[in-house]
mmCIF file of C-alpha atoms in Angstrom:
data_model
loop_
_atom_site.group_PDB
_atom_site.id
_atom_site.type_symbol
_atom_site.label_atom_id
_atom_site.label_comp_id
_atom_site.label_asym_id
_atom_site.label_seq_id
_atom_site.Cartn_x
_atom_site.Cartn_y
_atom_site.Cartn_z
ATOM 1 C CA MET H 10 77.899 -4.997 -5.815
ATOM 2 C CA ALA H 11 77.133 -1.106 -6.337
ATOM 3 C CA PRO H 12 76.953 0.304 -10.215
ATOM 4 C CA ILE H 13 80.321 0.442 -11.868
ATOM 5 C CA ARG H 14 80.727 4.439 -12.447
ATOM 6 C CA VAL H 15 80.900 4.909 -16.451
ATOM 7 C CA GLY H 16 82.508 7.964 -18.261
ATOM 8 C CA LEU H 17 81.147 8.375 -21.257
ATOM 9 C CA VAL H 18 84.425 10.063 -23.971
ATOM 10 C CA GLY H 19 82.394 11.128 -26.920
ATOM 11 C CA LEU H 20 78.690 11.962 -27.436
ATOM 12 C CA GLY H 21 78.170 11.342 -31.155
ATOM 13 C CA GLU H 22 76.085 8.997 -32.849
ATOM 14 C CA VAL H 23 76.908 5.608 -31.127
ATOM 15 C CA ALA H 24 76.886 6.975 -27.813
ATOM 16 C CA GLN H 25 72.958 8.332 -27.853
ATOM 17 C CA SER H 26 71.693 6.178 -30.276
ATOM 18 C CA ILE H 27 73.583 3.211 -28.359
ATOM 19 C CA HIS H 28 75.554 3.299 -25.524
ATOM 20 C CA LEU H 29 73.881 6.168 -23.143
ATOM 21 C CA PRO H 30 70.192 4.015 -23.654
ATOM 22 C CA VAL H 31 71.559 0.267 -23.209
ATOM 23 C CA LEU H 32 73.388 1.318 -19.659
ATOM 24 C CA SER H 33 70.107 3.464 -18.615
ATOM 25 C CA ASP H 34 69.268 -0.313 -18.911
ATOM 26 C CA GLN H 35 70.611 -1.834 -17.229
ATOM 27 C CA ARG H 36 70.927 0.255 -14.101
ATOM 28 C CA ASP H 37 71.757 -2.474 -11.982
ATOM 29 C CA ARG H 38 75.404 -3.022 -13.594
ATOM 30 C CA TRP H 39 76.023 0.713 -14.237
ATOM 31 C CA VAL H 40 75.687 4.319 -14.104
ATOM 32 C CA ILE H 41 76.907 7.408 -16.044
ATOM 33 C CA ALA H 42 78.553 9.273 -13.698
ATOM 34 C CA GLY H 43 80.088 11.612 -16.508
ATOM 35 C CA VAL H 44 80.625 13.077 -19.739
ATOM 36 C CA TYR H 45 82.655 14.779 -22.030
ATOM 37 C CA ASP H 46 82.137 16.293 -25.760
ATOM 38 C CA VAL H 47 84.277 18.571 -27.686
ATOM 39 C CA SER H 48 80.278 19.777 -28.179
ATOM 40 C CA ALA H 49 78.563 21.730 -25.866
ATOM 41 C CA SER H 50 75.012 21.404 -27.127
ATOM 42 C CA LEU H 51 75.898 17.746 -26.350
ATOM 43 C CA VAL H 52 77.480 17.115 -23.512
ATOM 44 C CA ALA H 53 74.200 20.195 -22.483
ATOM 45 C CA LEU H 54 71.603 17.217 -23.640
ATOM 46 C CA CYS H 55 73.304 14.333 -22.563
ATOM 47 C CA THR H 56 73.065 16.040 -18.283
ATOM 48 C CA SER H 57 69.947 17.281 -19.766
ATOM 49 C CA GLN H 58 68.821 13.487 -20.060
ATOM 50 C CA HIS H 59 70.735 12.024 -17.067
ATOM 51 C CA PRO H 60 71.060 13.386 -13.910
ATOM 52 C CA THR H 61 73.630 11.445 -11.954
ATOM 53 C CA ALA H 62 76.161 12.693 -14.836
ATOM 54 C CA LYS H 63 78.476 15.431 -14.406
ATOM 55 C CA ALA H 64 80.037 17.654 -16.852
ATOM 56 C CA PHE H 65 83.678 17.445 -18.038
ATOM 57 C CA GLU H 66 85.627 20.230 -19.425
ATOM 58 C CA THR H 67 88.136 17.746 -20.508
ATOM 59 C CA ALA H 68 88.538 14.046 -21.837
ATOM 60 C CA GLU H 69 91.684 14.185 -19.147
ATOM 61 C CA ALA H 70 89.570 15.154 -16.118
ATOM 62 C CA LEU H 71 87.253 12.282 -16.476
ATOM 63 C CA ILE H 72 89.754 10.283 -16.941
ATOM 64 C CA ASN H 73 91.534 10.882 -14.121
ATOM 65 C CA SER H 74 88.655 11.609 -11.720
ATOM 66 C CA PRO H 75 88.273 9.007 -8.499
ATOM 67 C CA ASP H 76 84.748 9.192 -9.385
ATOM 68 C CA ILE H 77 85.026 7.771 -12.634
ATOM 69 C CA ASP H 78 85.460 3.458 -12.609
ATOM 70 C CA ALA H 79 85.140 2.718 -16.682
ATOM 71 C CA VAL H 80 86.000 4.316 -19.197
ATOM 72 C CA PHE H 81 83.341 4.125 -22.853
ATOM 73 C CA VAL H 82 86.201 5.659 -25.696
ATOM 74 C CA LEU H 83 83.415 6.781 -28.323
ATOM 75 C CA SER H 84 85.077 9.794 -29.775
ATOM 76 C CA SER H 85 86.860 9.887 -33.353
ATOM 77 C CA ASP H 86 89.269 7.498 -34.776
ATOM 78 C CA ASP H 87 92.141 8.918 -34.250
ATOM 79 C CA THR H 88 92.040 10.199 -30.824
ATOM 80 C CA HIS H 89 91.449 6.194 -29.426
ATOM 81 C CA SER H 90 95.760 5.737 -28.931
ATOM 82 C CA ARG H 91 95.201 9.230 -26.849
ATOM 83 C CA PHE H 92 92.348 8.550 -24.827
ATOM 84 C CA VAL H 93 92.763 4.821 -24.541
ATOM 85 C CA ARG H 94 96.701 5.680 -23.504
ATOM 86 C CA ALA H 95 95.207 7.514 -20.231
ATOM 87 C CA GLY H 96 92.678 5.513 -19.954
ATOM 88 C CA MET H 97 95.571 2.616 -19.174
ATOM 89 C CA ARG H 98 97.953 5.000 -17.344
ATOM 90 C CA ALA H 99 94.959 6.267 -14.586
ATOM 91 C CA ASN H 100 94.318 2.426 -14.522
ATOM 92 C CA LYS H 101 90.606 2.367 -15.750
ATOM 93 C CA HIS H 102 88.813 -0.107 -17.128
ATOM 94 C CA ILE H 103 88.126 0.698 -20.509
ATOM 95 C CA LEU H 104 85.096 -0.621 -23.350
ATOM 96 C CA LEU H 105 86.745 1.276 -27.105
ATOM 97 C CA GLU H 106 84.503 1.557 -29.822
ATOM 98 C CA LYS H 107 86.159 -0.143 -32.646
ATOM 99 C CA PRO H 108 88.429 0.402 -34.472
ATOM 100 C CA ALA H 109 90.248 0.115 -31.842
ATOM 101 C CA CYS H 110 92.805 2.330 -33.927
ATOM 102 C CA LEU H 111 93.906 3.262 -37.479
ATOM 103 C CA THR H 112 97.325 1.458 -37.308
ATOM 104 C CA VAL H 113 99.061 -1.414 -35.950
ATOM 105 C CA ARG H 114 101.750 0.905 -34.859
ATOM 106 C CA GLU H 115 99.059 3.119 -32.672
ATOM 107 C CA ILE H 116 98.659 -0.257 -31.180
ATOM 108 C CA ASP H 117 101.498 -2.106 -30.472
ATOM 109 C CA ASP H 118 102.013 1.617 -28.211
ATOM 110 C CA LEU H 119 99.946 0.581 -26.591
ATOM 111 C CA LEU H 120 100.487 -3.052 -25.923
ATOM 112 C CA ALA H 121 103.903 -1.760 -24.698
ATOM 113 C CA LEU H 122 101.639 -0.226 -21.860
ATOM 114 C CA MET H 123 99.789 -3.837 -20.733
ATOM 115 C CA PRO H 124 102.241 -4.854 -18.195
ATOM 116 C CA GLY H 125 101.558 -1.483 -15.706
ATOM 117 C CA TYR H 126 98.181 -2.421 -16.569
ATOM 118 C CA ASP H 127 95.714 -4.739 -14.685
ATOM 119 C CA LYS H 128 92.254 -3.360 -15.275
ATOM 120 C CA THR H 129 89.714 -4.160 -18.318
ATOM 121 C CA LEU H 130 90.716 -3.339 -21.706
ATOM 122 C CA PHE H 131 86.946 -4.379 -24.229
ATOM 123 C CA VAL H 132 87.189 -3.815 -27.539
ATOM 124 C CA GLY H 133 83.809 -2.953 -28.734
ATOM 125 C CA TYR H 134 82.867 -5.583 -31.742
ATOM 126 C CA MET H 135 79.463 -6.199 -30.703
ATOM 127 C CA ARG H 136 78.538 -8.641 -34.057
ATOM 128 C CA ARG H 137 80.636 -10.753 -32.152
ATOM 129 C CA TYR H 138 77.995 -10.994 -29.574
ATOM 130 C CA ALA H 139 74.620 -11.010 -31.576
ATOM 131 C CA PRO H 140 72.351 -14.171 -30.500
ATOM 132 C CA ALA H 141 72.450 -15.688 -33.540
ATOM 133 C CA TYR H 142 76.387 -15.921 -34.125
ATOM 134 C CA LEU H 143 77.135 -17.262 -30.491
ATOM 135 C CA ALA H 144 74.508 -20.039 -31.461
ATOM 136 C CA ALA H 145 75.945 -20.507 -34.965
ATOM 137 C CA ARG H 146 80.128 -21.823 -33.074
ATOM 138 C CA ASP H 147 78.174 -24.974 -31.738
ATOM 139 C CA GLU H 148 76.546 -25.156 -34.782
ATOM 140 C CA LEU H 149 79.616 -25.115 -37.856
ATOM 141 C CA PRO H 150 80.737 -27.824 -39.257
ATOM 142 C CA ALA H 151 84.340 -29.648 -38.674
ATOM 143 C CA TYR H 152 86.798 -27.376 -39.435
ATOM 144 C CA ALA H 153 88.634 -30.520 -41.439
ATOM 145 C CA ASP H 154 85.732 -30.340 -43.178
ATOM 146 C CA ILE H 155 84.293 -26.381 -44.796
ATOM 147 C CA THR H 156 84.507 -26.379 -48.260
ATOM 148 C CA HIS H 157 83.524 -22.423 -48.163
ATOM 149 C CA VAL H 158 83.242 -19.318 -46.556
ATOM 150 C CA ARG H 159 81.513 -16.337 -47.541
ATOM 151 C CA ILE H 160 80.440 -12.878 -45.769
ATOM 152 C CA PHE H 161 77.979 -10.390 -47.659
ATOM 153 C CA ASP H 162 78.339 -6.243 -46.034
ATOM 154 C CA LEU H 163 75.563 -5.238 -48.377
ATOM 155 C CA ILE H 164 74.261 -2.259 -46.535
ATOM 156 C CA SER H 165 73.835 1.986 -45.921
ATOM 157 C CA GLU H 166 75.621 4.057 -43.148
ATOM 158 C CA GLY H 167 73.596 4.843 -39.574
ATOM 159 C CA ARG H 168 72.160 7.169 -40.127
ATOM 160 C CA HIS H 169 69.605 6.224 -42.989
ATOM 161 C CA PHE H 170 68.349 4.149 -40.262
ATOM 162 C CA LEU H 171 68.539 6.763 -37.075
ATOM 163 C CA LYS H 172 66.546 9.558 -39.116
ATOM 164 C CA LYS H 173 63.902 7.656 -39.253
ATOM 165 C CA SER H 174 63.470 6.111 -35.914
ATOM 166 C CA GLN H 175 65.644 8.276 -33.596
ATOM 167 C CA ASN H 176 66.261 11.764 -32.188
ATOM 168 C CA VAL H 177 70.045 12.326 -33.146
ATOM 169 C CA LEU H 178 71.505 15.676 -32.240
ATOM 170 C CA TYR H 179 74.277 16.449 -34.712
ATOM 171 C CA PRO H 180 76.081 19.670 -33.267
ATOM 172 C CA GLN H 181 76.914 22.570 -34.764
ATOM 173 C CA ASP H 182 78.489 24.155 -32.796
ATOM 174 C CA ILE H 183 81.919 22.252 -32.927
ATOM 175 C CA ASP H 184 85.281 24.131 -33.719
ATOM 176 C CA PRO H 185 85.660 24.381 -37.292
ATOM 177 C CA ALA H 186 89.581 24.245 -36.502
ATOM 178 C CA LEU H 187 89.156 21.928 -33.972
ATOM 179 C CA LEU H 188 87.228 19.993 -37.138
ATOM 180 C CA ALA H 189 89.962 20.306 -39.184
ATOM 181 C CA ARG H 190 92.863 19.411 -37.405
ATOM 182 C CA GLY H 191 90.860 16.384 -36.660
ATOM 183 C CA ALA H 192 90.745 15.557 -40.101
ATOM 184 C CA ARG H 193 94.367 16.245 -40.432
ATOM 185 C CA GLU H 194 95.098 13.769 -37.869
ATOM 186 C CA ARG H 195 92.791 11.106 -39.062
ATOM 187 C CA ASP H 196 94.742 11.102 -42.805
ATOM 188 C CA ALA H 197 97.975 11.266 -41.232
ATOM 189 C CA LEU H 198 97.492 8.014 -39.258
ATOM 190 C CA ILE H 199 95.366 6.360 -42.649
ATOM 191 C CA ARG H 200 98.584 7.505 -44.905
ATOM 192 C CA GLU H 201 100.650 5.383 -42.732
ATOM 193 C CA VAL H 202 99.316 2.542 -43.696
ATOM 194 C CA VAL H 203 97.613 2.930 -47.560
ATOM 195 C CA GLY H 204 100.960 5.287 -48.531
ATOM 196 C CA ALA H 205 101.402 9.115 -48.362
ATOM 197 C CA ASP H 206 100.903 9.326 -52.457
ATOM 198 C CA ALA H 207 97.421 7.148 -52.368
ATOM 199 C CA SER H 208 94.502 8.003 -54.397
ATOM 200 C CA ALA H 209 91.320 9.432 -52.682
ATOM 201 C CA ASP H 210 88.971 6.255 -53.157
ATOM 202 C CA LEU H 211 92.113 3.622 -51.234
ATOM 203 C CA VAL H 212 92.082 5.918 -48.785
ATOM 204 C CA ARG H 213 88.105 5.477 -48.917
ATOM 205 C CA ALA H 214 88.262 2.461 -49.131
ATOM 206 C CA TYR H 215 90.754 1.824 -46.258
ATOM 207 C CA ARG H 216 88.404 4.467 -43.918
ATOM 208 C CA GLY H 217 85.763 1.559 -44.432
ATOM 209 C CA LEU H 218 87.228 -0.904 -43.590
ATOM 210 C CA THR H 219 88.402 0.280 -40.081
ATOM 211 C CA ALA H 220 84.959 1.294 -39.500
ATOM 212 C CA LEU H 221 82.060 -0.654 -40.933
ATOM 213 C CA SER H 222 83.965 -3.832 -42.465
ATOM 214 C CA SER H 223 86.440 -4.149 -39.504
ATOM 215 C CA HIS H 224 82.923 -5.883 -37.655
ATOM 216 C CA HIS H 225 82.989 -8.588 -39.946
ATOM 217 C CA ILE H 226 86.282 -9.052 -40.502
ATOM 218 C CA SER H 227 86.488 -9.887 -36.523
ATOM 219 C CA ALA H 228 83.690 -11.771 -36.280
ATOM 220 C CA MET H 229 85.274 -14.065 -39.586
ATOM 221 C CA ARG H 230 88.414 -14.487 -37.225
ATOM 222 C CA GLY H 231 86.489 -15.176 -34.154
ATOM 223 C CA LEU H 232 83.635 -17.545 -35.585
ATOM 224 C CA ILE H 233 86.676 -19.771 -38.145
ATOM 225 C CA GLY H 234 90.333 -18.587 -36.716
ATOM 226 C CA GLU H 235 93.186 -17.060 -38.733
ATOM 227 C CA PRO H 236 93.178 -16.605 -42.597
ATOM 228 C CA THR H 237 96.957 -17.362 -43.990
ATOM 229 C CA ARG H 238 97.190 -15.006 -45.926
ATOM 230 C CA VAL H 239 94.640 -12.074 -47.955
ATOM 231 C CA LEU H 240 94.669 -13.873 -51.603
ATOM 232 C CA ALA H 241 93.547 -11.229 -53.381
ATOM 233 C CA ALA H 242 91.640 -7.599 -52.935
ATOM 234 C CA HIS H 243 89.556 -5.269 -55.085
ATOM 235 C CA ARG H 244 87.926 -2.040 -55.137
ATOM 236 C CA THR H 245 85.253 -0.590 -56.736
ATOM 237 C CA ASN H 246 82.994 2.457 -56.974
ATOM 238 C CA GLY H 247 85.419 5.790 -55.260
ATOM 239 C CA GLY H 248 86.564 2.785 -52.947
ATOM 240 C CA ALA H 249 82.756 2.133 -51.064
ATOM 241 C CA ASN H 250 82.554 -1.592 -52.371
ATOM 242 C CA THR H 251 85.639 -3.562 -51.672
ATOM 243 C CA SER H 252 85.912 -7.530 -52.842
ATOM 244 C CA VAL H 253 88.104 -9.374 -50.499
ATOM 245 C CA THR H 254 89.596 -12.992 -51.030
ATOM 246 C CA PHE H 255 91.492 -14.933 -47.119
ATOM 247 C CA ASP H 256 93.047 -18.214 -48.073
ATOM 248 C CA TYR H 257 92.371 -20.710 -45.591
ATOM 249 C CA GLY H 258 94.364 -23.439 -46.483
ATOM 250 C CA HIS H 259 91.767 -25.840 -47.763
ATOM 251 C CA PHE H 260 89.171 -23.236 -48.698
ATOM 252 C CA ALA H 261 88.288 -19.500 -49.513
ATOM 253 C CA CYS H 262 86.703 -17.098 -47.466
ATOM 254 C CA LEU H 263 85.077 -14.308 -50.212
ATOM 255 C CA TYR H 264 84.241 -11.279 -48.454
ATOM 256 C CA ASP H 265 81.941 -8.140 -49.827
ATOM 257 C CA ALA H 266 81.213 -4.663 -48.768
ATOM 258 C CA VAL H 267 78.811 -2.510 -50.371
ATOM 259 C CA VAL H 268 78.102 0.774 -48.811
ATOM 260 C CA ASP H 269 75.376 2.725 -50.861
ATOM 261 C CA ASP H 270 72.625 5.642 -49.938
ATOM 262 C CA LEU H 271 69.572 2.502 -51.266
ATOM 263 C CA GLY H 272 68.382 2.284 -47.186
ATOM 264 C CA LEU H 273 68.817 -1.537 -46.833
ATOM 265 C CA PHE H 274 71.100 -3.291 -44.510
ATOM 266 C CA ASP H 275 71.686 -6.996 -46.072
ATOM 267 C CA ALA H 276 74.699 -9.026 -43.982
ATOM 268 C CA MET H 277 75.382 -12.270 -43.694
ATOM 269 C CA ILE H 278 78.075 -14.777 -42.159
ATOM 270 C CA GLU H 279 77.583 -18.329 -44.306
ATOM 271 C CA VAL H 280 80.256 -21.902 -43.714
ATOM 272 C CA ARG H 281 79.014 -24.641 -45.900
ATOM 273 C CA SER H 282 80.972 -28.016 -45.542
ATOM 274 C CA ASN H 283 79.324 -30.686 -48.870
ATOM 275 C CA THR H 284 76.601 -31.314 -46.479
ATOM 276 C CA ARG H 285 75.959 -28.591 -44.121
ATOM 277 C CA ARG H 286 75.433 -24.722 -44.288
ATOM 278 C CA VAL H 287 75.781 -22.586 -40.891
ATOM 279 C CA ARG H 288 74.127 -18.967 -42.275
ATOM 280 C CA ILE H 289 74.039 -15.620 -40.052
ATOM 281 C CA LEU H 290 71.877 -13.137 -40.658
ATOM 282 C CA TYR H 291 72.233 -9.548 -39.085
ATOM 283 C CA ASP H 292 69.727 -6.559 -39.348
ATOM 284 C CA THR H 293 71.135 -3.186 -38.678
ATOM 285 C CA PRO H 294 72.768 -2.156 -35.238
ATOM 286 C CA TYR H 295 71.031 0.907 -35.052
ATOM 287 C CA ILE H 296 67.455 -0.024 -34.056
ATOM 288 C CA ARG H 297 68.636 -2.108 -31.267
ATOM 289 C CA SER H 298 66.644 -5.538 -29.991
ATOM 290 C CA LEU H 299 66.327 -5.901 -34.509
ATOM 291 C CA PRO H 300 66.698 -10.146 -34.474
ATOM 292 C CA THR H 301 69.530 -11.705 -35.747
ATOM 293 C CA ARG H 302 68.666 -15.459 -37.088
ATOM 294 C CA LEU H 303 70.927 -18.140 -37.761
ATOM 295 C CA GLU H 304 70.126 -21.012 -40.474
ATOM 296 C CA VAL H 305 71.508 -24.613 -40.295
ATOM 297 C CA THR H 306 70.648 -26.592 -43.283
ATOM 298 C CA ASP H 307 71.857 -30.599 -43.996
ATOM 299 C CA ALA H 308 71.521 -32.471 -46.404
ATOM 300 C CA GLY H 309 68.952 -35.240 -46.257
ATOM 301 C CA PRO H 310 67.564 -37.827 -47.820
ATOM 302 C CA LEU H 311 64.278 -35.717 -49.105
ATOM 303 C CA GLY H 312 66.151 -32.950 -49.612
ATOM 304 C CA PRO H 313 67.756 -30.309 -47.893
ATOM 305 C CA VAL H 314 66.593 -29.567 -44.054
ATOM 306 C CA THR H 315 66.638 -26.482 -42.446
ATOM 307 C CA LYS H 316 66.480 -25.732 -39.182
ATOM 308 C CA THR H 317 66.120 -21.711 -37.802
ATOM 309 C CA PHE H 318 67.077 -20.490 -34.527
ATOM 310 C CA GLY H 319 64.935 -17.122 -33.641
ATOM 311 C CA PRO H 320 64.045 -14.391 -34.577
ATOM 312 C CA LEU H 321 66.673 -13.493 -32.109
ATOM 313 C CA TYR H 322 65.638 -10.491 -29.885
ATOM 314 C CA GLY H 323 68.526 -10.440 -27.516
ATOM 315 C CA ASP H 324 70.369 -6.945 -28.170
ATOM 316 C CA ALA H 325 74.506 -7.303 -29.265
ATOM 317 C CA PHE H 326 74.896 -4.090 -27.541
ATOM 318 C CA SER H 327 73.270 -5.837 -24.749
ATOM 319 C CA ASN H 328 75.337 -8.746 -24.588
ATOM 320 C CA GLU H 329 78.194 -6.983 -25.213
ATOM 321 C CA LEU H 330 78.013 -5.019 -21.933
ATOM 322 C CA GLU H 331 76.433 -7.259 -20.070
ATOM 323 C CA ILE H 332 80.143 -9.476 -20.990
ATOM 324 C CA PHE H 333 82.524 -6.365 -20.690
ATOM 325 C CA HIS H 334 80.946 -6.182 -16.579
ATOM 326 C CA ARG H 335 81.466 -10.032 -15.989
ATOM 327 C CA HIS H 336 85.028 -9.374 -17.027
ATOM 328 C CA ILE H 337 85.453 -6.388 -14.946
ATOM 329 C CA THR H 338 83.711 -8.572 -11.875
ATOM 330 C CA GLU H 339 85.390 -11.761 -12.538
ATOM 331 C CA GLY H 340 88.934 -10.790 -13.329
ATOM 332 C CA THR H 341 89.049 -12.466 -17.015
ATOM 333 C CA LYS H 342 89.927 -12.278 -20.246
ATOM 334 C CA PRO H 343 87.758 -10.635 -23.210
ATOM 335 C CA LEU H 344 88.122 -12.019 -26.186
ATOM 336 C CA THR H 345 87.871 -9.049 -27.971
ATOM 337 C CA ASP H 346 90.631 -6.676 -26.484
ATOM 338 C CA LEU H 347 94.212 -4.890 -28.466
ATOM 339 C CA ALA H 348 96.483 -7.748 -29.304
ATOM 340 C CA ASP H 349 93.129 -8.897 -31.216
ATOM 341 C CA SER H 350 92.019 -6.063 -32.666
ATOM 342 C CA ARG H 351 95.849 -5.489 -33.390
ATOM 343 C CA ARG H 352 94.742 -9.644 -36.167
ATOM 344 C CA ASP H 353 92.148 -7.136 -37.305
ATOM 345 C CA LEU H 354 94.359 -4.012 -38.076
ATOM 346 C CA ALA H 355 96.690 -6.434 -40.124
ATOM 347 C CA LEU H 356 94.676 -8.094 -42.239
ATOM 348 C CA MET H 357 93.419 -4.613 -43.253
ATOM 349 C CA ALA H 358 96.533 -3.835 -43.737
ATOM 350 C CA GLU H 359 97.202 -6.613 -46.302
ATOM 351 C CA ILE H 360 94.105 -6.110 -47.754
ATOM 352 C CA ILE H 361 95.372 -2.513 -48.986
ATOM 353 C CA ASP H 362 98.974 -3.909 -50.185
ATOM 354 C CA ARG H 363 96.971 -6.461 -52.767
ATOM 355 C CA MET H 364 95.360 -3.965 -53.295
ATOM 356 C CA LYS H 365 98.449 -2.414 -54.318
ATOM 357 C CA GLU H 366 100.077 -4.971 -56.182
ATOM 358 C CA SER H 367 96.846 -5.293 -58.323
ATOM 359 C CA GLY H 368 97.790 -1.509 -59.672
ATOM 360 C CA GLN H 369 94.986 -0.201 -57.353
ATOM 361 C CA ARG H 370 96.952 3.112 -56.481
#
C-alpha cells in the first residue's frame, strides 16, 4: 500500500516535537504532504525540513485538497470543531489532538455528521497506547475484587522539558488580533461549561482538565470503565491543582493533578485489590521513547512479591500512529473516537459542577 498523504493543521509545539518526527520515522506508512499554520515562520521551517510538504494558504484549502488523505488537527483547542467539521465534510481521515473539543455541545454537533462520514476519526490520547498501559490490562485484578484506584498527575508543562532537549520554534509573527480573537473564542467556549460569571481559577481548573488532565481521565475510563458519578472535586493553587473522587460503587478512584514549574514529571495509575497492586508509571511524553514501566505486586507467603515490566521503550505516540494507520487500512473503529471523547468532556463538566456545589465558584 502506498504511504498515506498527511496534511497537518497547526505546527506548534506538539507538531514539531512529536508528530513530524514520528511521521518521518514511519515513512513506509505516511508522507508529509501538506502543512498549514497562521505563522509564516513555522510554515517556512517545516517546509524546509520536509521537502514533500506543500504549504497551503488556508486550513480549508489543505483539508479539501485531493492530494491529502488524512488531516492531523493539531491547532488550538477552540478551532478543533471547525477543522474537524471541514475534514468530515471532505471525507478525510482525521487524527485529532486532545481534547477533541472544549464542550459536549461541540462534540454533539460533530457526532450528528457521523452518518455521512465513512473514514477514520481518531482522537490522540497517547497514554492509552503506552506499552505499560497496554500490558496492564492483562494484569488487573478482577473488577469485582478492585478495592481502590489512585491516579497522580504531578507534572510540569512540556516547555520545561523541551527547552532543555529540542529546538522548538515558538513564533513571534502571529497577528495579535488573531491571537486575541482566538482567546475570546476559547474563553466563550469554556464559559459555556463553567458559567459566564466563573472565577479565573475555575476557568483555569477547566482548562487544566481539558488539557493535561484529559489524558488520565481517558486512560482511567479505558482501564477500569465508567464511573457512576463524580463524588467530589476541589481545586487549589489558583486552579492549577485539582483533586477529584470518582465513585465506582464498591471502590473509589482518587485523582490528583498538580501542575508546577519544578520541571519534574510524576504520573501514575495504581489499581489495588486486597492481594494485588498494579501500577503504571509514565515519564514526560515530550521526550520521545522515554520508558514507561509496569509494576505488579502480589501478596506472598514471605511478603509482597513485585514483578516489573520494563523499562518499556516503545514510544506511545509511535504506537498511536501505527494503530491509527491500522484502523485506516483495515476499516476498524478506534477506541478513542468522538463518542469516547464525549464521555471525557461530560465527566469534566461534572467535576466543575461538584466544585461549584462545594462553594468553589
